[in-house]
Amino acid sequence: MARRLEAPKPPSGALRLLLRAPVLLYRAGLGRLLGRRFLLLEHVGRKTGRLRRTVLEVVRHDAARDVYYVAVGFGTGSDWYRNLVATPECAIEIGGRRSQRRARPLPPEEGAELMAGYARRHPRAARSLARFMGFEVDGSEADYREVAGELGLCFVALEPREAPDDHSSGASRARM
């Protein structure tokens, strides 16, 4: 049975700088070196209105619908998550390709399915990820479902955004 050990604290100091390093790769045009397992998320700060960037691991990509799914590793208090809740319009860059998206937080049952699927595809990474996020799991699919369902690990779908019909609203698109 999965259990919550301790809520993870957002990184600070040297660890924060190390975890922010992939953003610099993307900004230097070298993001494709990280492959398709990571993406650069560009979003608008809920307080400042300024462009913010963070690199996230792709939990799943639904190629048929072109939807990317990411986990909210440090919980719903994460700045990037709170920014997306306030302003769901965002952009991603992955594999050298950039696209406009709309973020949609997933209900716990969908998150449970995503986490179980991730654990099947990447068992060692899933166990490490769960530990990093403050969960103890036995490696069973039921445990991973519980982590994302009952214990509260959240997920976000980054869905394609429809192109606007009116090209006169370029100012809002320029922010992304």
mmCIF file of C-alpha atoms in Angstrom:
data_model
loop_
_atom_site.group_PDB
_atom_site.id
_atom_site.type_symbol
_atom_site.label_atom_id
_atom_site.label_comp_id
_atom_site.label_asym_id
_atom_site.label_seq_id
_atom_site.Cartn_x
_atom_site.Cartn_y
_atom_site.Cartn_z
ATOM 1 C CA MET A 1 0.000 0.000 0.000
ATOM 2 C CA ALA A 2 1.373 3.383 -0.991
ATOM 3 C CA ARG A 3 1.852 6.010 1.637
ATOM 4 C CA ARG A 4 2.891 9.644 1.840
ATOM 5 C CA LEU A 5 6.229 9.996 3.604
ATOM 6 C CA GLU A 6 6.662 13.741 3.520
ATOM 7 C CA ALA A 7 5.422 16.434 1.191
ATOM 8 C CA PRO A 8 8.294 17.446 -1.087
ATOM 9 C CA LYS A 9 9.689 20.921 -0.673
ATOM 10 C CA PRO A 10 10.449 22.934 -3.785
ATOM 11 C CA PRO A 11 14.200 22.981 -4.383
ATOM 12 C CA SER A 12 16.290 25.912 -3.294
ATOM 13 C CA GLY A 13 19.890 27.022 -3.533
ATOM 14 C CA ALA A 14 22.285 24.954 -5.644
ATOM 15 C CA LEU A 15 19.679 22.241 -6.344
ATOM 16 C CA ARG A 16 17.284 24.844 -7.749
ATOM 17 C CA LEU A 17 20.011 26.179 -10.053
ATOM 18 C CA LEU A 18 20.846 22.656 -11.209
ATOM 19 C CA LEU A 19 17.198 21.870 -11.942
ATOM 20 C CA ARG A 20 16.822 25.153 -13.861
ATOM 21 C CA ALA A 21 19.811 24.340 -16.128
ATOM 22 C CA PRO A 22 17.680 22.613 -18.817
ATOM 23 C CA VAL A 23 15.831 25.917 -19.369
ATOM 24 C CA LEU A 24 19.157 27.390 -20.481
ATOM 25 C CA LEU A 25 19.581 24.556 -22.996
ATOM 26 C CA TYR A 26 16.221 25.405 -24.555
ATOM 27 C CA ARG A 27 16.981 29.134 -24.567
ATOM 28 C CA ALA A 28 20.276 28.393 -26.355
ATOM 29 C CA GLY A 29 18.367 26.430 -29.026
ATOM 30 C CA LEU A 30 19.679 23.086 -27.738
ATOM 31 C CA GLY A 31 16.470 21.744 -26.210
ATOM 32 C CA ARG A 32 16.302 18.874 -28.681
ATOM 33 C CA LEU A 33 19.305 17.374 -26.847
ATOM 34 C CA LEU A 34 16.825 16.431 -24.100
ATOM 35 C CA GLY A 35 14.788 14.388 -26.579
ATOM 36 C CA ARG A 36 11.044 13.932 -26.363
ATOM 37 C CA ARG A 37 10.981 12.922 -22.719
ATOM 38 C CA PHE A 38 11.154 16.549 -21.582
ATOM 39 C CA LEU A 39 9.437 19.731 -22.718
ATOM 40 C CA LEU A 40 9.859 23.430 -22.118
ATOM 41 C CA LEU A 41 6.674 25.002 -20.802
ATOM 42 C CA GLU A 42 6.219 28.744 -21.343
ATOM 43 C CA HIS A 43 3.446 30.306 -19.291
ATOM 44 C CA VAL A 44 2.368 33.676 -17.923
ATOM 45 C CA GLY A 45 3.031 34.579 -14.286
ATOM 46 C CA ARG A 46 -0.240 35.017 -12.428
ATOM 47 C CA LYS A 47 1.036 37.996 -10.432
ATOM 48 C CA THR A 48 3.559 39.627 -12.762
ATOM 49 C CA GLY A 49 2.089 38.827 -16.163
ATOM 50 C CA ARG A 50 5.652 38.071 -17.281
ATOM 51 C CA LEU A 51 6.696 35.094 -19.383
ATOM 52 C CA ARG A 52 7.916 32.171 -17.246
ATOM 53 C CA ARG A 53 9.655 28.971 -18.326
ATOM 54 C CA THR A 54 10.111 25.578 -16.768
ATOM 55 C CA VAL A 55 11.233 22.184 -18.055
ATOM 56 C CA LEU A 56 9.000 19.226 -17.224
ATOM 57 C CA GLU A 57 9.165 15.497 -17.832
ATOM 58 C CA VAL A 58 6.575 14.136 -20.255
ATOM 59 C CA VAL A 59 4.620 11.401 -18.504
ATOM 60 C CA ARG A 60 2.743 10.478 -21.672
ATOM 61 C CA HIS A 61 2.157 11.771 -25.191
ATOM 62 C CA ASP A 62 -1.098 10.887 -26.920
ATOM 63 C CA ALA A 63 0.118 11.128 -30.528
ATOM 64 C CA ALA A 64 -3.362 10.723 -32.023
ATOM 65 C CA ARG A 65 -4.640 13.841 -30.225
ATOM 66 C CA ASP A 66 -1.184 15.484 -29.829
ATOM 67 C CA VAL A 67 -1.720 15.919 -26.070
ATOM 68 C CA TYR A 68 1.209 15.963 -23.646
ATOM 69 C CA TYR A 69 0.725 14.971 -19.998
ATOM 70 C CA VAL A 70 2.948 16.184 -17.149
ATOM 71 C CA ALA A 71 2.998 15.563 -13.390
ATOM 72 C CA VAL A 72 2.859 18.311 -10.780
ATOM 73 C CA GLY A 73 5.798 16.930 -8.799
ATOM 74 C CA PHE A 74 5.929 19.512 -6.027
ATOM 75 C CA GLY A 75 2.162 19.698 -5.616
ATOM 76 C CA THR A 76 -0.504 22.220 -6.468
ATOM 77 C CA GLY A 77 1.462 24.968 -4.711
ATOM 78 C CA SER A 78 4.014 24.909 -7.548
ATOM 79 C CA ASP A 79 4.231 28.287 -9.216
ATOM 80 C CA TRP A 80 3.968 26.895 -12.755
ATOM 81 C CA TYR A 81 0.832 24.942 -11.838
ATOM 82 C CA ARG A 82 -0.802 27.941 -10.139
ATOM 83 C CA ASN A 83 0.099 30.083 -13.160
ATOM 84 C CA LEU A 84 -1.580 27.595 -15.525
ATOM 85 C CA VAL A 85 -4.713 27.482 -13.384
ATOM 86 C CA ALA A 86 -4.887 31.289 -13.584
ATOM 87 C CA THR A 87 -4.019 31.448 -17.321
ATOM 88 C CA PRO A 88 -4.326 28.068 -19.097
ATOM 89 C CA GLU A 89 -2.981 29.366 -22.425
ATOM 90 C CA CYS A 90 0.665 28.414 -22.773
ATOM 91 C CA ALA A 91 3.276 27.205 -25.241
ATOM 92 C CA ILE A 92 5.569 24.204 -25.274
ATOM 93 C CA GLU A 93 8.752 23.304 -27.068
ATOM 94 C CA ILE A 94 9.679 19.672 -27.519
ATOM 95 C CA GLY A 95 12.043 17.995 -29.939
ATOM 96 C CA GLY A 96 12.766 21.307 -31.667
ATOM 97 C CA ARG A 97 9.042 21.937 -32.283
ATOM 98 C CA ARG A 98 7.078 24.754 -30.657
ATOM 99 C CA SER A 99 3.293 24.835 -30.316
ATOM 100 C CA GLN A 100 0.525 26.739 -28.591
ATOM 101 C CA ARG A 101 -1.343 24.820 -25.865
ATOM 102 C CA ARG A 102 -4.104 25.033 -23.321
ATOM 103 C CA ALA A 103 -3.528 23.449 -19.912
ATOM 104 C CA ARG A 104 -6.199 21.318 -18.280
ATOM 105 C CA PRO A 105 -5.720 19.889 -14.765
ATOM 106 C CA LEU A 106 -6.839 16.257 -14.699
ATOM 107 C CA PRO A 107 -9.237 14.641 -12.233
ATOM 108 C CA PRO A 108 -7.637 12.089 -9.866
ATOM 109 C CA GLU A 109 -8.971 9.035 -11.741
ATOM 110 C CA GLU A 110 -7.300 10.156 -14.999
ATOM 111 C CA GLY A 111 -4.103 10.885 -13.100
ATOM 112 C CA ALA A 112 -4.197 7.392 -11.594
ATOM 113 C CA GLU A 113 -4.331 5.852 -15.079
ATOM 114 C CA LEU A 114 -1.438 8.034 -16.259
ATOM 115 C CA MET A 115 0.730 7.133 -13.285
ATOM 116 C CA ALA A 116 0.043 3.397 -13.700
ATOM 117 C CA GLY A 117 0.921 3.594 -17.403
ATOM 118 C CA TYR A 118 4.106 5.545 -16.675
ATOM 119 C CA ALA A 119 5.135 2.910 -14.121
ATOM 120 C CA ARG A 120 4.619 0.131 -16.692
ATOM 121 C CA ARG A 121 6.785 1.929 -19.282
ATOM 122 C CA HIS A 122 9.462 3.218 -16.881
ATOM 123 C CA PRO A 123 9.414 1.100 -13.675
ATOM 124 C CA ARG A 124 12.729 2.310 -12.234
ATOM 125 C CA ALA A 125 12.041 5.951 -13.057
ATOM 126 C CA ALA A 126 8.522 5.689 -11.590
ATOM 127 C CA ARG A 127 9.840 4.335 -8.294
ATOM 128 C CA SER A 128 12.487 7.091 -8.118
ATOM 129 C CA LEU A 129 9.948 9.746 -9.084
ATOM 130 C CA ALA A 130 7.521 8.563 -6.409
ATOM 131 C CA ARG A 131 10.272 8.651 -3.779
ATOM 132 C CA PHE A 132 11.410 12.103 -4.945
ATOM 133 C CA MET A 133 7.823 13.354 -4.583
ATOM 134 C CA GLY A 134 7.543 11.956 -1.053
ATOM 135 C CA PHE A 135 5.718 8.658 -1.646
ATOM 136 C CA GLU A 136 6.673 5.133 -0.648
ATOM 137 C CA VAL A 137 5.447 2.498 -3.128
ATOM 138 C CA ASP A 138 5.859 -1.265 -3.418
ATOM 139 C CA GLY A 139 6.081 -1.121 -7.220
ATOM 140 C CA SER A 140 2.604 -2.509 -7.869
ATOM 141 C CA GLU A 141 0.246 -0.874 -10.336
ATOM 142 C CA ALA A 142 -2.270 -0.466 -7.508
ATOM 143 C CA ASP A 143 0.256 1.570 -5.518
ATOM 144 C CA TYR A 144 0.938 3.897 -8.423
ATOM 145 C CA ARG A 145 -2.797 4.379 -8.984
ATOM 146 C CA GLU A 146 -3.193 5.209 -5.297
ATOM 147 C CA VAL A 147 -0.358 7.775 -5.409
ATOM 148 C CA ALA A 148 -2.101 9.671 -8.197
ATOM 149 C CA GLY A 149 -5.661 9.049 -7.053
ATOM 150 C CA GLU A 150 -6.116 9.036 -3.305
ATOM 151 C CA LEU A 151 -2.780 10.490 -2.201
ATOM 152 C CA GLY A 152 -3.023 13.471 -4.490
ATOM 153 C CA LEU A 153 -0.273 13.524 -7.127
ATOM 154 C CA CYS A 154 -1.751 15.815 -9.792
ATOM 155 C CA PHE A 155 -1.359 15.798 -13.575
ATOM 156 C CA VAL A 156 -1.954 18.353 -16.317
ATOM 157 C CA ALA A 157 -2.894 17.781 -19.961
ATOM 158 C CA LEU A 158 -1.327 20.219 -22.437
ATOM 159 C CA GLU A 159 -3.776 20.177 -25.326
ATOM 160 C CA PRO A 160 -3.402 21.832 -28.736
ATOM 161 C CA ARG A 161 -4.895 25.298 -28.844
ATOM 162 C CA GLU A 162 -7.059 26.244 -31.789
ATOM 163 C CA ALA A 163 -5.589 28.935 -34.011
ATOM 164 C CA PRO A 164 -7.510 32.198 -33.545
ATOM 165 C CA ASP A 165 -9.741 33.238 -36.439
ATOM 166 C CA ASP A 166 -8.919 36.913 -35.945
ATOM 167 C CA HIS A 167 -5.314 37.795 -36.762
ATOM 168 C CA SER A 168 -5.670 41.232 -35.214
ATOM 169 C CA SER A 169 -5.060 39.869 -31.700
ATOM 170 C CA GLY A 170 -1.331 39.395 -32.225
ATOM 171 C CA ALA A 171 -0.492 41.168 -28.976
ATOM 172 C CA SER A 172 -1.793 38.312 -26.840
ATOM 173 C CA ARG A 173 0.061 35.722 -28.941
ATOM 174 C CA ALA A 174 3.291 37.748 -28.786
ATOM 175 C CA ARG A 175 3.436 37.199 -25.013
ATOM 176 C CA MET A 176 3.976 33.485 -25.590
#
